[in-house]
């Protein structure tokens, strides 16, 4: 019997069910969705699920794969993909982030996250829906500060805007405020400090949309395509792709050079040196937004975040905007704050729910 053949599924033992549940849960918490594949060491599998000599670990894993309950991919490490549907058990995992080191601002942010709800019915993403089911008992699995640039990650971070527009905070409707072109804005300042006068900084200074400029020059169909391409090039390995679009210039040479330096502030510089620029810009973004978060906490304004975006109760929009302006005025000569369209209309004109739903439908 070859590995490609399948056999009729046998009754799954409790140990096998526990392992599949563990894989499924670990996939969801690590990668925000199921069947992405996770690495689990052979020792961990044997210690937790299939203890030798009671179980033959390899035989069991092979049978689970043949029965289409598990998929195993082989590369540098074995990765396990849970193929079948089933339960999630967050008690099987330990939080990877040490919350004891949190300061008052991070503690406040976690507290606000636990008071998120929604005004829409039905399901959204599996990760967000799992968070909503377990936030009261397992919040620590859903609030993380990464080790790369100290960014905050929550189930709201990757929640599509169609759902974010319907978030409630302490059962109150919300509005979002974000800094337009935040990372290009930070890059513009960085380039001006390091190379002086340059085309990119001048584009930002003159109020141009970098993504639209790239869309036009690269002849792309949408701004979204251009934004995706911009960050793929910006955070990828040194290349001539930006020069191909904008022409060779001092700012592109500086970017490519910086991606090849040993930059000790970047924890990945020895293994992924091209990530230097991503680290520098994301760290700068966190420092700017941290001052915004601090200002919100000082005025006791509840909020949740999506990197350069804050989501507040819409009755607090004016105060949140004032705090953001105060921080950004000190950081940048020019900038723009976007306020979510539907929620801005609600805030400004206080439309009733029926009118708001009609606007959303349009």
Tab-separated table of C-alpha atoms in Angstrom:
chain	number	residue	atom	x	y	z
A	1	UNK	CA	0.000	0.000	0.000
A	2	UNK	CA	1.527	3.349	-1.060
A	3	UNK	CA	1.267	6.544	0.948
A	4	UNK	CA	-0.986	8.043	-1.766
A	5	UNK	CA	-3.646	5.365	-1.273
A	6	UNK	CA	-6.489	5.868	1.157
A	7	UNK	CA	-8.130	3.391	3.442
A	8	UNK	CA	-11.588	3.289	4.913
A	9	UNK	CA	-11.621	5.485	8.023
A	10	UNK	CA	-11.456	3.530	11.239
A	11	UNK	CA	-12.924	4.644	14.521
A	12	UNK	CA	-10.788	7.489	15.804
A	13	UNK	CA	-9.374	6.832	19.277
A	14	UNK	CA	-9.494	9.425	22.040
A	15	UNK	CA	-5.734	9.970	21.789
A	16	UNK	CA	-6.079	10.614	18.052
A	17	UNK	CA	-9.014	12.975	18.593
A	18	UNK	CA	-6.982	14.899	21.175
A	19	UNK	CA	-4.048	15.207	18.768
A	20	UNK	CA	-6.251	16.408	15.900
A	21	UNK	CA	-7.896	18.907	18.224
A	22	UNK	CA	-4.462	20.140	19.295
A	23	UNK	CA	-3.342	20.597	15.675
A	24	UNK	CA	-6.566	22.416	14.821
A	25	UNK	CA	-6.305	24.735	17.819
A	26	UNK	CA	-2.632	25.480	17.261
A	27	UNK	CA	-3.265	26.278	13.583
A	28	UNK	CA	-6.024	28.713	14.489
A	29	UNK	CA	-4.128	30.556	17.201
A	30	UNK	CA	-0.839	30.684	15.277
A	31	UNK	CA	-2.159	31.450	11.796
A	32	UNK	CA	-5.737	32.706	12.275
A	33	UNK	CA	-7.263	29.882	10.225
A	34	UNK	CA	-7.483	26.090	9.977
A	35	UNK	CA	-5.522	23.738	7.708
A	36	UNK	CA	-2.517	26.046	7.368
A	37	UNK	CA	-0.152	23.472	8.881
A	38	UNK	CA	1.878	23.771	12.068
A	39	UNK	CA	5.176	22.310	13.174
A	40	UNK	CA	4.995	20.047	16.232
A	41	UNK	CA	8.111	18.200	17.309
A	42	UNK	CA	8.127	14.410	17.372
A	43	UNK	CA	9.040	14.545	21.060
A	44	UNK	CA	6.037	16.731	21.870
A	45	UNK	CA	3.692	14.434	19.942
A	46	UNK	CA	5.025	11.402	21.777
A	47	UNK	CA	5.057	13.053	25.208
A	48	UNK	CA	1.545	14.495	24.965
A	49	UNK	CA	-0.414	12.096	22.792
A	50	UNK	CA	1.202	8.856	21.645
A	51	UNK	CA	3.499	7.694	24.412
A	52	UNK	CA	5.907	4.897	23.568
A	53	UNK	CA	5.607	1.899	23.923
A	54	UNK	CA	1.836	2.110	24.422
A	55	UNK	CA	1.455	3.778	21.010
A	56	UNK	CA	3.319	3.499	17.728
A	57	UNK	CA	3.509	7.189	16.873
A	58	UNK	CA	4.654	6.838	13.265
A	59	UNK	CA	2.059	4.186	12.426
A	60	UNK	CA	-0.767	6.251	13.936
A	61	UNK	CA	0.247	9.406	12.049
A	62	UNK	CA	0.527	7.476	8.794
A	63	UNK	CA	-2.933	5.989	9.292
A	64	UNK	CA	-4.463	9.380	10.091
A	65	UNK	CA	-3.007	10.698	6.852
A	66	UNK	CA	-4.198	7.710	4.813
A	67	UNK	CA	-7.689	8.146	6.260
A	68	UNK	CA	-7.700	11.825	5.167
A	69	UNK	CA	-7.973	13.080	8.737
A	70	UNK	CA	-4.503	14.616	8.736
A	71	UNK	CA	-2.157	15.995	6.095
A	72	UNK	CA	1.604	15.931	6.675
A	73	UNK	CA	3.936	18.098	4.615
A	74	UNK	CA	7.683	17.631	4.771
A	75	UNK	CA	10.290	20.338	4.406
A	76	UNK	CA	12.846	21.491	6.913
A	77	UNK	CA	10.278	20.404	9.527
A	78	UNK	CA	7.186	18.221	9.499
A	79	UNK	CA	4.019	20.327	9.344
A	80	UNK	CA	0.651	18.907	10.351
A	81	UNK	CA	-2.625	20.070	8.787
A	82	UNK	CA	-5.928	19.095	10.386
A	83	UNK	CA	-8.217	18.109	7.499
A	84	UNK	CA	-11.437	17.275	9.344
A	85	UNK	CA	-13.744	19.678	11.195
A	86	UNK	CA	-13.966	19.544	14.967
A	87	UNK	CA	-13.701	21.395	18.231
A	88	UNK	CA	-11.146	23.925	19.422
A	89	UNK	CA	-9.701	23.571	22.936
A	90	UNK	CA	-7.709	26.606	24.051
A	91	UNK	CA	-6.778	24.885	27.299
A	92	UNK	CA	-4.406	22.715	25.254
A	93	UNK	CA	-2.170	25.711	24.509
A	94	UNK	CA	-0.099	27.973	26.704
A	95	UNK	CA	-0.073	31.683	25.788
A	96	UNK	CA	3.178	32.483	23.994
A	97	UNK	CA	3.302	36.043	25.323
A	98	UNK	CA	4.240	36.949	28.908
A	99	UNK	CA	1.506	39.297	30.123
A	100	UNK	CA	3.171	39.901	33.476
A	101	UNK	CA	5.488	42.413	31.798
A	102	UNK	CA	2.647	44.583	30.462
A	103	UNK	CA	2.528	48.223	31.514
A	104	UNK	CA	-0.667	50.094	32.390
A	105	UNK	CA	-1.339	51.071	28.776
A	106	UNK	CA	-1.167	47.492	27.488
A	107	UNK	CA	-3.311	46.301	30.401
A	108	UNK	CA	-5.916	48.932	29.529
A	109	UNK	CA	-5.856	47.841	25.889
A	110	UNK	CA	-6.464	44.228	26.861
A	111	UNK	CA	-9.343	45.338	29.077
A	112	UNK	CA	-10.945	47.248	26.206
A	113	UNK	CA	-10.473	44.279	23.864
A	114	UNK	CA	-12.440	42.082	26.261
A	115	UNK	CA	-15.380	44.498	25.909
A	116	UNK	CA	-15.665	44.281	22.141
A	117	UNK	CA	-18.891	42.997	20.606
A	118	UNK	CA	-20.630	43.373	17.232
A	119	UNK	CA	-23.875	44.714	15.827
A	120	UNK	CA	-24.047	42.171	12.985
A	121	UNK	CA	-25.664	38.756	13.087
A	122	UNK	CA	-24.037	35.575	11.839
A	123	UNK	CA	-20.429	34.494	11.410
A	124	UNK	CA	-17.358	36.481	10.379
A	125	UNK	CA	-13.881	34.893	10.377
A	126	UNK	CA	-13.258	31.691	12.318
A	127	UNK	CA	-10.537	33.417	14.346
A	128	UNK	CA	-12.715	36.366	15.372
A	129	UNK	CA	-15.709	34.131	16.071
A	130	UNK	CA	-13.532	31.914	18.303
A	131	UNK	CA	-12.316	35.019	20.114
A	132	UNK	CA	-15.886	36.162	20.739
A	133	UNK	CA	-16.748	32.739	22.184
A	134	UNK	CA	-13.715	32.523	24.487
A	135	UNK	CA	-12.602	36.092	25.276
A	136	UNK	CA	-13.905	35.978	28.849
A	137	UNK	CA	-11.863	32.898	29.740
A	138	UNK	CA	-8.921	32.896	27.312
A	139	UNK	CA	-8.221	36.529	26.435
A	140	UNK	CA	-4.479	35.963	26.769
A	141	UNK	CA	-4.500	33.874	23.592
A	142	UNK	CA	-5.840	36.821	21.607
A	143	UNK	CA	-3.681	39.787	22.625
A	144	UNK	CA	-0.044	39.611	21.569
A	145	UNK	CA	2.906	41.986	21.285
A	146	UNK	CA	5.252	40.653	18.630
A	147	UNK	CA	8.992	40.293	19.157
A	148	UNK	CA	9.871	41.827	15.801
A	149	UNK	CA	8.725	45.444	16.119
A	150	UNK	CA	6.471	45.352	19.230
A	151	UNK	CA	3.285	45.617	17.188
A	152	UNK	CA	-0.028	44.750	18.844
A	153	UNK	CA	-1.941	41.812	17.338
A	154	UNK	CA	-5.560	40.975	18.189
A	155	UNK	CA	-8.484	39.324	16.364
A	156	UNK	CA	-9.429	42.818	15.177
A	157	UNK	CA	-6.069	43.322	13.440
A	158	UNK	CA	-6.913	41.118	10.459
A	159	UNK	CA	-10.714	41.402	10.664
A	160	UNK	CA	-12.060	42.585	7.274
A	161	UNK	CA	-13.356	46.155	7.275
A	162	UNK	CA	-16.868	44.999	6.418
A	163	UNK	CA	-16.987	43.504	9.932
A	164	UNK	CA	-14.856	46.149	11.685
A	165	UNK	CA	-17.402	48.790	10.695
A	166	UNK	CA	-19.919	47.000	12.936
A	167	UNK	CA	-17.807	46.688	16.072
A	168	UNK	CA	-19.213	47.821	19.380
A	169	UNK	CA	-17.074	48.902	22.310
A	170	UNK	CA	-18.770	48.568	25.692
A	171	UNK	CA	-21.991	48.107	23.639
A	172	UNK	CA	-21.557	51.511	21.954
A	173	UNK	CA	-21.136	51.995	18.205
A	174	UNK	CA	-17.663	52.885	17.016
A	175	UNK	CA	-15.702	54.989	14.548
A	176	UNK	CA	-12.187	54.407	13.268
A	177	UNK	CA	-9.404	56.929	12.757
A	178	UNK	CA	-6.215	56.080	10.901
A	179	UNK	CA	-3.184	57.898	9.558
A	180	UNK	CA	-3.234	57.997	5.758
A	181	UNK	CA	-0.130	56.398	4.234
A	182	UNK	CA	1.506	55.977	7.632
A	183	UNK	CA	4.480	53.875	6.543
A	184	UNK	CA	5.164	55.920	3.387
A	185	UNK	CA	5.004	58.973	5.665
A	186	UNK	CA	7.601	57.450	7.992
A	187	UNK	CA	9.730	56.362	5.021
A	188	UNK	CA	9.583	59.882	3.613
A	189	UNK	CA	10.973	61.318	6.834
A	190	UNK	CA	13.621	58.594	7.045
A	191	UNK	CA	14.782	59.176	3.477
A	192	UNK	CA	14.968	62.943	3.919
A	193	UNK	CA	17.166	62.507	6.997
A	194	UNK	CA	19.498	60.043	5.251
A	195	UNK	CA	19.720	61.197	1.628
A	196	UNK	CA	18.353	64.729	1.695
A	197	UNK	CA	16.172	65.965	-1.147
A	198	UNK	CA	14.553	63.041	-2.994
A	199	UNK	CA	11.595	62.235	-5.222
A	200	UNK	CA	9.777	60.047	-2.687
A	201	UNK	CA	9.875	62.582	0.163
A	202	UNK	CA	8.766	65.298	-2.246
A	203	UNK	CA	5.760	63.216	-3.322
A	204	UNK	CA	4.649	62.933	0.298
A	205	UNK	CA	5.431	66.598	0.993
A	206	UNK	CA	3.284	67.655	-1.966
A	207	UNK	CA	0.356	65.598	-0.705
A	208	UNK	CA	0.463	62.949	-3.428
A	209	UNK	CA	-0.862	59.431	-2.912
A	210	UNK	CA	2.178	57.166	-3.345
A	211	UNK	CA	0.018	54.176	-4.223
A	212	UNK	CA	-1.824	56.058	-6.975
A	213	UNK	CA	1.509	57.280	-8.341
A	214	UNK	CA	2.758	53.696	-8.422
A	215	UNK	CA	-0.516	52.512	-9.961
A	216	UNK	CA	-0.136	55.087	-12.735
A	217	UNK	CA	3.555	54.449	-13.412
A	218	UNK	CA	3.282	50.651	-13.235
A	219	UNK	CA	0.018	50.707	-15.226
A	220	UNK	CA	-1.879	48.698	-12.632
A	221	UNK	CA	-5.669	48.420	-12.538
A	222	UNK	CA	-6.308	49.450	-8.930
A	223	UNK	CA	-4.766	51.374	-6.056
A	224	UNK	CA	-5.077	48.201	-3.959
A	225	UNK	CA	-2.838	46.328	-6.407
A	226	UNK	CA	-0.320	49.164	-6.272
A	227	UNK	CA	-0.299	49.206	-2.460
A	228	UNK	CA	0.298	45.453	-2.350
A	229	UNK	CA	3.135	45.741	-4.867
A	230	UNK	CA	4.674	48.672	-2.991
A	231	UNK	CA	5.031	46.722	0.239
A	232	UNK	CA	6.157	43.535	-1.524
A	233	UNK	CA	9.010	45.505	-3.070
A	234	UNK	CA	9.698	47.664	-0.044
A	235	UNK	CA	9.938	44.795	2.430
A	236	UNK	CA	11.334	42.195	0.023
A	237	UNK	CA	14.945	41.498	-0.863
A	238	UNK	CA	17.042	44.245	-2.528
A	239	UNK	CA	15.961	44.599	-6.148
A	240	UNK	CA	15.648	46.982	-9.068
A	241	UNK	CA	11.843	46.834	-9.110
A	242	UNK	CA	11.338	50.302	-7.612
A	243	UNK	CA	13.954	51.695	-9.992
A	244	UNK	CA	12.116	50.051	-12.903
A	245	UNK	CA	8.996	52.024	-11.972
A	246	UNK	CA	10.351	55.310	-10.623
A	247	UNK	CA	13.744	55.354	-12.332
A	248	UNK	CA	17.124	55.051	-10.615
A	249	UNK	CA	17.523	57.545	-7.788
A	250	UNK	CA	19.296	58.180	-4.504
A	251	UNK	CA	16.378	57.060	-2.332
A	252	UNK	CA	16.102	53.645	-4.018
A	253	UNK	CA	19.850	53.095	-3.666
A	254	UNK	CA	19.631	53.942	0.033
A	255	UNK	CA	16.761	51.453	0.589
A	256	UNK	CA	18.627	48.631	-1.160
A	257	UNK	CA	21.809	49.447	0.753
A	258	UNK	CA	20.059	49.498	4.129
A	259	UNK	CA	18.560	46.065	3.448
A	260	UNK	CA	22.082	44.644	3.228
A	261	UNK	CA	23.551	46.162	6.394
A	262	UNK	CA	23.933	44.491	9.770
A	263	UNK	CA	21.264	46.367	11.720
A	264	UNK	CA	21.493	45.161	15.300
A	265	UNK	CA	18.151	46.653	16.328
A	266	UNK	CA	16.464	44.141	14.029
A	267	UNK	CA	16.206	40.728	15.749
A	268	UNK	CA	16.153	39.050	12.314
A	269	UNK	CA	19.089	40.905	10.759
A	270	UNK	CA	21.367	37.834	10.856
A	271	UNK	CA	18.894	35.546	9.101
A	272	UNK	CA	16.735	37.953	7.049
A	273	UNK	CA	18.763	41.109	6.577
A	274	UNK	CA	16.295	42.440	4.003
A	275	UNK	CA	13.762	42.769	6.856
A	276	UNK	CA	15.771	45.717	8.238
A	277	UNK	CA	13.526	48.302	6.623
A	278	UNK	CA	10.314	46.593	7.748
A	279	UNK	CA	11.631	46.553	11.315
A	280	UNK	CA	12.671	50.192	11.195
A	281	UNK	CA	9.355	51.456	9.825
A	282	UNK	CA	7.120	49.235	11.951
A	283	UNK	CA	9.042	50.128	15.118
A	284	UNK	CA	8.696	53.825	14.281
A	285	UNK	CA	4.968	53.334	13.701
A	286	UNK	CA	4.588	51.694	17.116
A	287	UNK	CA	6.415	54.570	18.826
A	288	UNK	CA	4.126	57.144	17.205
A	289	UNK	CA	0.959	55.206	17.957
A	290	UNK	CA	2.085	54.462	21.506
A	291	UNK	CA	1.928	58.197	22.220
A	292	UNK	CA	-1.611	58.213	20.808
A	293	UNK	CA	-2.588	55.257	23.005
A	294	UNK	CA	-1.055	56.984	26.015
A	295	UNK	CA	-3.074	60.131	25.347
A	296	UNK	CA	-6.291	58.125	25.026
A	297	UNK	CA	-5.581	56.315	28.295
A	298	UNK	CA	-4.864	59.578	30.115
A	299	UNK	CA	-8.297	60.886	29.079
A	300	UNK	CA	-9.920	57.512	29.839
A	301	UNK	CA	-11.111	56.988	26.259
A	302	UNK	CA	-11.747	53.332	25.418
A	303	UNK	CA	-10.133	52.105	22.190
A	304	UNK	CA	-8.870	49.108	20.250
A	305	UNK	CA	-6.218	49.191	17.546
A	306	UNK	CA	-5.273	47.987	14.077
A	307	UNK	CA	-1.641	49.137	13.846
A	308	UNK	CA	-1.930	52.792	12.684
A	309	UNK	CA	-5.697	52.825	13.250
A	310	UNK	CA	-7.675	53.367	16.437
A	311	UNK	CA	-11.313	52.400	16.932
A	312	UNK	CA	-13.227	54.380	19.545
A	313	UNK	CA	-16.803	54.918	20.597
A	314	UNK	CA	-18.139	57.367	18.013
A	315	UNK	CA	-19.084	59.852	20.731
A	316	UNK	CA	-15.319	60.186	21.364
A	317	UNK	CA	-14.261	60.908	17.782
A	318	UNK	CA	-13.497	64.600	18.323
A	319	UNK	CA	-11.375	63.948	21.406
A	320	UNK	CA	-9.557	61.047	19.732
A	321	UNK	CA	-8.849	63.189	16.671
A	322	UNK	CA	-7.529	66.000	18.872
A	323	UNK	CA	-5.154	63.580	20.625
A	324	UNK	CA	-3.949	62.136	17.317
A	325	UNK	CA	-3.373	65.620	15.905
A	326	UNK	CA	-1.329	66.609	18.945
A	327	UNK	CA	0.960	63.583	18.517
A	328	UNK	CA	1.213	63.806	14.727
A	329	UNK	CA	1.850	67.584	14.730
A	330	UNK	CA	5.006	66.890	16.694
A	331	UNK	CA	6.086	64.073	14.348
A	332	UNK	CA	5.256	65.277	10.833
A	333	UNK	CA	5.012	68.523	8.863
A	334	UNK	CA	1.966	67.280	6.966
A	335	UNK	CA	-0.345	64.287	7.325
A	336	UNK	CA	-3.970	63.270	6.991
A	337	UNK	CA	-6.288	61.439	9.378
A	338	UNK	CA	-8.988	59.307	7.796
A	339	UNK	CA	-12.240	58.801	9.703
A	340	UNK	CA	-14.363	55.846	8.630
A	341	UNK	CA	-17.053	57.123	6.264
A	342	UNK	CA	-20.212	55.542	7.645
A	343	UNK	CA	-19.269	56.190	11.246
A	344	UNK	CA	-18.297	59.779	10.435
A	345	UNK	CA	-21.787	60.310	9.012
A	346	UNK	CA	-23.302	58.801	12.163
A	347	UNK	CA	-21.142	61.023	14.323
A	348	UNK	CA	-21.798	64.231	12.416
A	349	UNK	CA	-25.491	63.889	11.639
A	350	UNK	CA	-26.707	61.253	14.103
A	351	UNK	CA	-28.748	59.346	11.519
A	352	UNK	CA	-31.112	56.665	12.706
A	353	UNK	CA	-30.312	52.985	12.234
A	354	UNK	CA	-32.629	52.615	9.217
A	355	UNK	CA	-30.887	55.467	7.370
A	356	UNK	CA	-27.458	54.059	8.220
A	357	UNK	CA	-28.363	50.612	6.882
A	358	UNK	CA	-29.541	52.207	3.612
A	359	UNK	CA	-26.212	54.001	3.274
A	360	UNK	CA	-24.310	50.770	3.898
A	361	UNK	CA	-26.389	48.968	1.253
A	362	UNK	CA	-25.384	51.601	-1.299
